PDB file of C-alpha atoms in Angstrom:
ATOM      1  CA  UNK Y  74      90.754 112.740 134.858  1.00 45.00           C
ATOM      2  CA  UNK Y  75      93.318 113.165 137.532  1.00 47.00           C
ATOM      3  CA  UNK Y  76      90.729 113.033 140.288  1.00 47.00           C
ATOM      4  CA  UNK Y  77      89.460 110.092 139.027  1.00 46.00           C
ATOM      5  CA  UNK Y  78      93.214 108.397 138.380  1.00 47.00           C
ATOM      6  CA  UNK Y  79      94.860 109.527 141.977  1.00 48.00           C
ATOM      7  CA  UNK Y  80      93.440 107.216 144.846  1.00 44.00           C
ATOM      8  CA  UNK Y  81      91.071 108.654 147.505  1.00 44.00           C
ATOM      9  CA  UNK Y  82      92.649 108.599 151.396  1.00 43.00           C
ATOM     10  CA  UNK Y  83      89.441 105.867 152.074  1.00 44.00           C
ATOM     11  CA  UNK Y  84      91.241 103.648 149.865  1.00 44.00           C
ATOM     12  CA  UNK Y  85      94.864 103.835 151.168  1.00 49.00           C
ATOM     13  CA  UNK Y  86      95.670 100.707 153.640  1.00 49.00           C
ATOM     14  CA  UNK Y  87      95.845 102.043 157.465  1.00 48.00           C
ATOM     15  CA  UNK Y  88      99.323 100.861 158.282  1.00 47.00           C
ATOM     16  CA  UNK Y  89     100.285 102.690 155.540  1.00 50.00           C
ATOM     17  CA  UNK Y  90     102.582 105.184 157.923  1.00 52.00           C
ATOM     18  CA  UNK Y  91     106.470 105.474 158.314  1.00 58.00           C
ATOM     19  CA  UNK Y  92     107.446 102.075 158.651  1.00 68.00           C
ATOM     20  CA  UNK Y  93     107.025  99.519 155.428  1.00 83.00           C
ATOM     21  CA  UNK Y  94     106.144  96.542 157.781  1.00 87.00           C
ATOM     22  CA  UNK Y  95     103.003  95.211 159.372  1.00 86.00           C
ATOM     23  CA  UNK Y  96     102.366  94.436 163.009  1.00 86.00           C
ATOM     24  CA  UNK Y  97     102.803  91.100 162.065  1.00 86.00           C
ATOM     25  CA  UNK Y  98     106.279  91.591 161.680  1.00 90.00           C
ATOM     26  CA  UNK Y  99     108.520  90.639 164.412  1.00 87.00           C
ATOM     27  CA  UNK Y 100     112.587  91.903 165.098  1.00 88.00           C
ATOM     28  CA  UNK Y 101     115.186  90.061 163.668  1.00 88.00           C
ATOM     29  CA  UNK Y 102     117.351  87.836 166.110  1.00 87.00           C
ATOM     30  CA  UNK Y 103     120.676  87.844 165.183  1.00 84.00           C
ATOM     31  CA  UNK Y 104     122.782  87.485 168.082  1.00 85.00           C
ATOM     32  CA  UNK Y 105     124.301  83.922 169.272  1.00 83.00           C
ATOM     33  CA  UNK Y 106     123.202  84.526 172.762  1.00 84.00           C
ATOM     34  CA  UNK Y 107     119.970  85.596 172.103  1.00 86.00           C
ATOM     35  CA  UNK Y 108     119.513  82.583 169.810  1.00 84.00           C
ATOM     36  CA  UNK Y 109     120.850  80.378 171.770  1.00 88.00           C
ATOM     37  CA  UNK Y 110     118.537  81.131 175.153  1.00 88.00           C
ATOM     38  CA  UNK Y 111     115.488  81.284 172.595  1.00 86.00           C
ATOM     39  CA  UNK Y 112     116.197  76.927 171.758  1.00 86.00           C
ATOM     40  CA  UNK Y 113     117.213  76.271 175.355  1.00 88.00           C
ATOM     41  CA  UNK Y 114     113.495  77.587 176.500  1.00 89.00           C
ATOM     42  CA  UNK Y 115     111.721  76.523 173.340  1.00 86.00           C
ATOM     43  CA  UNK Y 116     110.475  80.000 172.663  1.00 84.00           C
ATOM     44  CA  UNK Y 117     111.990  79.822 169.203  1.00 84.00           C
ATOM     45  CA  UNK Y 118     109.332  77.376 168.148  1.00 86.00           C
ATOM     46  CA  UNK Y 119     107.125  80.557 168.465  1.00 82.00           C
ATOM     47  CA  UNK Y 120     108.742  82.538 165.529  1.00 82.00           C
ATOM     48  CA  UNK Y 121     109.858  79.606 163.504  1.00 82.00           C
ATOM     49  CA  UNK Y 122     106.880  80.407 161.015  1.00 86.00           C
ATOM     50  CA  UNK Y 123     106.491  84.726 161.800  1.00 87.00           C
ATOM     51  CA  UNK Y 124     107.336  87.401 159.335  1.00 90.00           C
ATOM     52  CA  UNK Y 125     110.755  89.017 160.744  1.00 88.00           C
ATOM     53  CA  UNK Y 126     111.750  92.014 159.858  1.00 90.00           C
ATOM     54  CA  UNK Y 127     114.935  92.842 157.563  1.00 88.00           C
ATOM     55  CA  UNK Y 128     118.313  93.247 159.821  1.00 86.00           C
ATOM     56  CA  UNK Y 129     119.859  96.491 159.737  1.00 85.00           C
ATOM     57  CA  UNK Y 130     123.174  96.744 157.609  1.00 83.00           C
ATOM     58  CA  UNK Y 131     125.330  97.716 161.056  1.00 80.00           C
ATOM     59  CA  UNK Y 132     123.396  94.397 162.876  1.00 83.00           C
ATOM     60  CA  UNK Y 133     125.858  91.624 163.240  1.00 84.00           C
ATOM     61  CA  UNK Y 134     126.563  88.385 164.859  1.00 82.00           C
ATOM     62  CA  UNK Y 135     130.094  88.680 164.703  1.00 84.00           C
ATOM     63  CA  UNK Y 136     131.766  87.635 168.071  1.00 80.00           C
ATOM     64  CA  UNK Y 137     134.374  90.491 167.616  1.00 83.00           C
ATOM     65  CA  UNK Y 138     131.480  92.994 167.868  1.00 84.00           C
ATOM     66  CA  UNK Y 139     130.142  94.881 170.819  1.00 87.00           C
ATOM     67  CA  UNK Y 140     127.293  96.847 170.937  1.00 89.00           C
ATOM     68  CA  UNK Y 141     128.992  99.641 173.335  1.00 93.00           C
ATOM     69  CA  UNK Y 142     131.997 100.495 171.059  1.00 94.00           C
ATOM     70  CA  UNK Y 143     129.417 101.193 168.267  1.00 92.00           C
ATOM     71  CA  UNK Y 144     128.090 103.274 169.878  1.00 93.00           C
ATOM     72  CA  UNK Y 145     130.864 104.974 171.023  1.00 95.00           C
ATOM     73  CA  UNK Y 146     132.427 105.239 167.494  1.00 94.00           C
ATOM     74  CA  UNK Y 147     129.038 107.105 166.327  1.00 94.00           C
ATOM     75  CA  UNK Y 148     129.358 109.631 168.974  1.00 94.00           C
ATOM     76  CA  UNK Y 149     133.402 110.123 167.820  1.00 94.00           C
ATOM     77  CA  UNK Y 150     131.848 109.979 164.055  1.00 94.00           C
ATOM     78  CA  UNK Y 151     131.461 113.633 162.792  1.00 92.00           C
ATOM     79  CA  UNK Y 152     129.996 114.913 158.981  1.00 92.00           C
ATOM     80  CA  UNK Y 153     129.697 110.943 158.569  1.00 91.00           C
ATOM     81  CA  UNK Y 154     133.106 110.218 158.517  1.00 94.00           C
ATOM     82  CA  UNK Y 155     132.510 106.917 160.106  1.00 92.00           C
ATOM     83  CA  UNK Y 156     135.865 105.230 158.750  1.00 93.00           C
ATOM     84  CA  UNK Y 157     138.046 107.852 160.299  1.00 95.00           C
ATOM     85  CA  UNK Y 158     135.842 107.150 163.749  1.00 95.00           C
ATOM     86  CA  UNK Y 159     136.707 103.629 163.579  1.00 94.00           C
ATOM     87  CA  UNK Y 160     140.297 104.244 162.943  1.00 96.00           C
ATOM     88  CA  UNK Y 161     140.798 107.183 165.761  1.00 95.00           C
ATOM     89  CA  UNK Y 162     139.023 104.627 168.511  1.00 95.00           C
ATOM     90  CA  UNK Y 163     141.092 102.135 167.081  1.00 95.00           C
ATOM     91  CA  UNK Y 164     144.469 103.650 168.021  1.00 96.00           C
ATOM     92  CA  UNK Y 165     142.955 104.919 171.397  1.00 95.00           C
ATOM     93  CA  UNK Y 166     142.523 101.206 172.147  1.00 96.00           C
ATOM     94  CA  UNK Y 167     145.963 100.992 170.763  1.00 96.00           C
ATOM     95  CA  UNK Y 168     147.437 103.919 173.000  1.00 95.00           C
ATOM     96  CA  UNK Y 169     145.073 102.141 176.120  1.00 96.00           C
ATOM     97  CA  UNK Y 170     146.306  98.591 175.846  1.00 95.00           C
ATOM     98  CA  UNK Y 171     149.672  99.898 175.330  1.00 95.00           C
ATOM     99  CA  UNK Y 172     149.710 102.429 178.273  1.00 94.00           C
ATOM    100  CA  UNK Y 173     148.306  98.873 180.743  1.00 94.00           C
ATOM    101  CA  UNK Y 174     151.156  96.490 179.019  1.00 94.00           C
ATOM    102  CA  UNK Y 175     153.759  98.859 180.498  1.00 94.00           C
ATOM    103  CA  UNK Y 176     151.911  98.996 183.933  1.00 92.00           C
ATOM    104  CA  UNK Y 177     151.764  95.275 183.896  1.00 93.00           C
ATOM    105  CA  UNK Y 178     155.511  95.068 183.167  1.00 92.00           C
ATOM    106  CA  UNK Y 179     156.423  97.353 185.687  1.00 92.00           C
ATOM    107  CA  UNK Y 180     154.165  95.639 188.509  1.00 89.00           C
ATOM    108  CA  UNK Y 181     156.516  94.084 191.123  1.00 88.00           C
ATOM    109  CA  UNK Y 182     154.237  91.245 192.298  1.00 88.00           C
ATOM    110  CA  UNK Y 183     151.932  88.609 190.605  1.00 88.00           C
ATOM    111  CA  UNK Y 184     148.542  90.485 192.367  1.00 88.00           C
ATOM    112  CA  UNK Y 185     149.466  94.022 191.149  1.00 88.00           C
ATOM    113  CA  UNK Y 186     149.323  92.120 187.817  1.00 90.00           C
ATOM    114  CA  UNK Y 187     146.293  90.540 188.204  1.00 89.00           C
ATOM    115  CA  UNK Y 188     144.415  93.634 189.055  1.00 88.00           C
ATOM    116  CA  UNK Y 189     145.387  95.161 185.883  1.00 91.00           C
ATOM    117  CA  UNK Y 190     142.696  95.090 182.795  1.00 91.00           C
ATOM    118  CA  UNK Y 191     145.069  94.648 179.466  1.00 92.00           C
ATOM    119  CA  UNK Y 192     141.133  94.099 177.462  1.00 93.00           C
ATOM    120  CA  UNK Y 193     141.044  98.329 175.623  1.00 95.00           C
ATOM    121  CA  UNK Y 194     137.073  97.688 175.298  1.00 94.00           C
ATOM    122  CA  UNK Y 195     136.364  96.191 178.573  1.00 95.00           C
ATOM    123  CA  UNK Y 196     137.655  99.717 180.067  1.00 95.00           C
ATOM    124  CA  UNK Y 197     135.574 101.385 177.845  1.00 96.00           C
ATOM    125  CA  UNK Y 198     132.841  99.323 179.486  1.00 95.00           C
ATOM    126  CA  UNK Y 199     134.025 100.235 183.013  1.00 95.00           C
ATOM    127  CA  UNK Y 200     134.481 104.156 182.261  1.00 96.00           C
ATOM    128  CA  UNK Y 201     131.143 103.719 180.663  1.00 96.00           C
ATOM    129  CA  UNK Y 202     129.524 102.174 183.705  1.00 95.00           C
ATOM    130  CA  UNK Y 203     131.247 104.779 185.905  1.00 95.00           C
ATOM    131  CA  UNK Y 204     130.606 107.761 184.283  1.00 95.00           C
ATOM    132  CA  UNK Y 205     126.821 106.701 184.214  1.00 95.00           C
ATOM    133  CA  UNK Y 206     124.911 109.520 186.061  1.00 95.00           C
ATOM    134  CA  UNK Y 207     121.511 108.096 188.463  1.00 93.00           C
ATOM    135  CA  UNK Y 208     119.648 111.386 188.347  1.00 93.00           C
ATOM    136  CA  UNK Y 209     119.073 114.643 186.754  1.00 92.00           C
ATOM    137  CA  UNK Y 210     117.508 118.159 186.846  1.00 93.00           C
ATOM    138  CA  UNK Y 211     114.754 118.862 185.072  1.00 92.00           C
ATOM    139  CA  UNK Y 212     113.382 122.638 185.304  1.00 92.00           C
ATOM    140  CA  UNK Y 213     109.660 123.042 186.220  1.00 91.00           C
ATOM    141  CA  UNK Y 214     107.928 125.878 186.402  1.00 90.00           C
ATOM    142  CA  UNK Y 215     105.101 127.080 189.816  1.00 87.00           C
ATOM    143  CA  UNK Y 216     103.966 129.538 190.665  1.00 85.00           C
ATOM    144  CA  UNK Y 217     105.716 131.562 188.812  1.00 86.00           C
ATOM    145  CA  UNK Y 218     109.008 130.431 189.864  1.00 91.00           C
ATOM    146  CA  UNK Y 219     111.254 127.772 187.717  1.00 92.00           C
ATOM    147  CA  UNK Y 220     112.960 124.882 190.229  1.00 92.00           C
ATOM    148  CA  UNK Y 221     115.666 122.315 189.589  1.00 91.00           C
ATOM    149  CA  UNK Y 222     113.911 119.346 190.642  1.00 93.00           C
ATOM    150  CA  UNK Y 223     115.842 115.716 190.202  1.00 94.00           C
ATOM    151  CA  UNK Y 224     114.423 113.051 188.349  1.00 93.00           C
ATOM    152  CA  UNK Y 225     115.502 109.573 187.888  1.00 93.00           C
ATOM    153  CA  UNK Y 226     117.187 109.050 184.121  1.00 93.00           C
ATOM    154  CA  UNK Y 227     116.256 106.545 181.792  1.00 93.00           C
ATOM    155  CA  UNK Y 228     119.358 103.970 180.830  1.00 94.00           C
ATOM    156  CA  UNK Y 229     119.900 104.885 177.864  1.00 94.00           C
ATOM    157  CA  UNK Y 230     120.073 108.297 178.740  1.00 95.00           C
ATOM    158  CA  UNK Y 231     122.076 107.780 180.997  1.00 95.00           C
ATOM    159  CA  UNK Y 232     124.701 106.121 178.674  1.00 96.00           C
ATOM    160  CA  UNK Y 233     124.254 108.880 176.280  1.00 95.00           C
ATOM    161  CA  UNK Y 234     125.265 110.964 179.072  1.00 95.00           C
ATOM    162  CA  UNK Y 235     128.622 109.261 179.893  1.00 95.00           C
ATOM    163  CA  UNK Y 236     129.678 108.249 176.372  1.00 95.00           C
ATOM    164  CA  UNK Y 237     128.867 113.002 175.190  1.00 95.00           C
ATOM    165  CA  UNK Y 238     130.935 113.652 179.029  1.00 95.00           C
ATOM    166  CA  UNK Y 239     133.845 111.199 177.997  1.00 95.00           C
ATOM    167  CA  UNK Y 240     134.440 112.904 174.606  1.00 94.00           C
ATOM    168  CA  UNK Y 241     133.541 116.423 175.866  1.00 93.00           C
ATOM    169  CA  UNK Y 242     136.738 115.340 178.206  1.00 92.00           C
ATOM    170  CA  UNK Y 243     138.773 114.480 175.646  1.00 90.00           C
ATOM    171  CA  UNK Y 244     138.126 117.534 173.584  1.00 88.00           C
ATOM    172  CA  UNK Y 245     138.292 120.184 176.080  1.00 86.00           C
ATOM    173  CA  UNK Y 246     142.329 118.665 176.688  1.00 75.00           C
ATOM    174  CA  UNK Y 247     145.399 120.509 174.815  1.00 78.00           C
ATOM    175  CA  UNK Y 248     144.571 121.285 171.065  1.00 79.00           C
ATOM    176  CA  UNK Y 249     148.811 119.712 170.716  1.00 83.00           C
ATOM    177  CA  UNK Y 250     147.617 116.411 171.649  1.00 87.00           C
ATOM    178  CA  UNK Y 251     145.719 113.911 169.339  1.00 91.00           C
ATOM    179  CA  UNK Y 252     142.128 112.812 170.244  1.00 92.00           C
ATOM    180  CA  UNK Y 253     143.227 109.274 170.464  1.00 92.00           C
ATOM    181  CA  UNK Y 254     145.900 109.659 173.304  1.00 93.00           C
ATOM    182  CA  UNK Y 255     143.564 112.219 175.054  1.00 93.00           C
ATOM    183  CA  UNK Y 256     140.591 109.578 174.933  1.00 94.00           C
ATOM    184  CA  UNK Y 257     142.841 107.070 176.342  1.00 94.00           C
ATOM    185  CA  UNK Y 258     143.713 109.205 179.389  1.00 94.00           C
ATOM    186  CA  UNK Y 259     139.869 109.560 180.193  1.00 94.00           C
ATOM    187  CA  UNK Y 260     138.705 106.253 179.861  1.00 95.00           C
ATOM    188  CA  UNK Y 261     141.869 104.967 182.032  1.00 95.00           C
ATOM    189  CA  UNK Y 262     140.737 107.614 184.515  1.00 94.00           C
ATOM    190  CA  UNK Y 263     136.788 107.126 184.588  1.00 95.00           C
ATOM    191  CA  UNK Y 264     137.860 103.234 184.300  1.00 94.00           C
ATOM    192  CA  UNK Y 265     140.034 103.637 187.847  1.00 93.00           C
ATOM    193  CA  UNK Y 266     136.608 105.962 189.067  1.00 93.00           C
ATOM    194  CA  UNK Y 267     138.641 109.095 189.058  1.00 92.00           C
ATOM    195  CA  UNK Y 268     139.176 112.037 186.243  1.00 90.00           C
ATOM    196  CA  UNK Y 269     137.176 115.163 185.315  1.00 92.00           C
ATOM    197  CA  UNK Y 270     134.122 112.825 184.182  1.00 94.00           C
ATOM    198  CA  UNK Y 271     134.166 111.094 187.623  1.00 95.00           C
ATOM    199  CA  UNK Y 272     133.690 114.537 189.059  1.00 95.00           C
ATOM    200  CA  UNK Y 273     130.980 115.748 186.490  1.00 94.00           C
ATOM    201  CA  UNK Y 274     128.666 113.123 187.711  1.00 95.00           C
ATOM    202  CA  UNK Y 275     129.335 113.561 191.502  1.00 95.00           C
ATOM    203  CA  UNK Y 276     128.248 117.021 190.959  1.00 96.00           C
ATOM    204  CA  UNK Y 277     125.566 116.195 189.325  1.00 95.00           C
ATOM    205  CA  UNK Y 278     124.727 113.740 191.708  1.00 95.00           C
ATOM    206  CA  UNK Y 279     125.452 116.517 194.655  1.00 95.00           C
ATOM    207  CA  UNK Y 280     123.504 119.094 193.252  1.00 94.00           C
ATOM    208  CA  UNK Y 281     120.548 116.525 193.175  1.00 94.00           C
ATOM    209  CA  UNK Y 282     120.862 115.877 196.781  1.00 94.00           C
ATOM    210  CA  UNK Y 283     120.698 119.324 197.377  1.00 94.00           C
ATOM    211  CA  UNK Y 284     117.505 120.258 195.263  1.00 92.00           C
ATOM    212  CA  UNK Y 285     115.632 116.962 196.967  1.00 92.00           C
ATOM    213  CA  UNK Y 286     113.365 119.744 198.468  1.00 91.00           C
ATOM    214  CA  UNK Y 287     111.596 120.128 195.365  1.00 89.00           C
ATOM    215  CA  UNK Y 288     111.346 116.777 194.054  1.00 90.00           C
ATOM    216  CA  UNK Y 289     107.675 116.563 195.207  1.00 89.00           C
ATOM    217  CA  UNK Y 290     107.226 119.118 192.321  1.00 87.00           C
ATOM    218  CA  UNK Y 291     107.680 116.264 189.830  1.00 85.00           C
ATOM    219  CA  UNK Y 292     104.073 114.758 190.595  1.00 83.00           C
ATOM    220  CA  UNK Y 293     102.133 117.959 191.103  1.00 68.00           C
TER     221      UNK Y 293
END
């Protein structure tokens, strides 16, 4: 009787697999800007009447929230600790907009000032953008013999990198400082294109350049 009451595979539905929607599903838009360029070109006509998929519970439309910090704040979290992630980033903002208030105050002229970013997250952005690395080695094996040959690195490996070099940076500083004022030290330095992350890519970069020899090895 249990052969006869458990369905046969025959008579299972083929999309069936990991995810619980169809392919006539589409992504949820939920960002203003998105929605907004959707009505301007009339695309938005298109998926009036579609099946959209559920939103994920950290999607939001909120315009205090940026994509990059989340991110950021789940490479900080650790053992799922997310709240204490959001708090520690917190007060490095708080140690980064405090450290640029007392550079602007003790600018002596009006352009000095101007050149200095007060915005914490948009010099997360720049140290972000900085730290960035173009290339990478990739070992592969001929002839017996394993080479470093360079590769060009997907974007969102390539913030991956920067965000795991930033907080490698901060961790590898003096165990008697606290993780906040360290990570404000490194993102003012990879924000001003300088610092120990600044010099992890250039390396990388260099050591790229000199292994260009072998890049032919990527196609063969």
């Amino acid at each position: 009787m249990k052969g006869l009451l458990r369905p046969s595979l025959a008579l299972r539905p083929a999309a069936a697999g990991m995810s619980q929607y169809g392919p006539q599903f589409v992504d949820p838009v939920y960002k203003r800007e998105t929605i907004a360029a959707l009505e301007e070109s009339g695309e938005i006509v298109k998926i009036a009447h579609v099946p959209v998929k559920a939103a994920r519970n950290n999607d939001s439309c909120s315009v205090f929230h940026d994509d990059l910090v989340a991110q950021f704040t789940n490479y900080v979290m650790i053992q799922g600790k997310k709240g204490l992630a959001r708090e520690i980033v917190e007060r490095g903002f708080e140690n980064i907009k405090r450290m640029q208030l007392e550079r602007y105050h003790l600018a002596e002229s009006e352009e000095e000032r101007a050149g200095i970013v007060l915005n914490p997250r948009e010099l997360l952005r720049r140290a972000v953008e900085n730290s960035r690395p173009l290339m990478q080695l990739t070992p592969i094996k001929r002839g017996g013999v394993r080479y470093q040959v360079p590769v060009p690195i997907t974007e969102k490996r390539s913030y991956f990198l920067a965000m795991k070099w930033l907080l490698e940076a901060c961790r590898e500083k003096e165990r008697t400082v606290h993780f906040p004022e360290k990570m404000a030290w490194e993102v003012l330095d990879a924000a001003a294109n300088q610092g120990k992350v600044i010099k992890r890519k250039q390396e990388l970069h260099r050591q790229c350049e000199a292994n260009r020899a072998y890049a032919h090895y990527r196609w063969s």
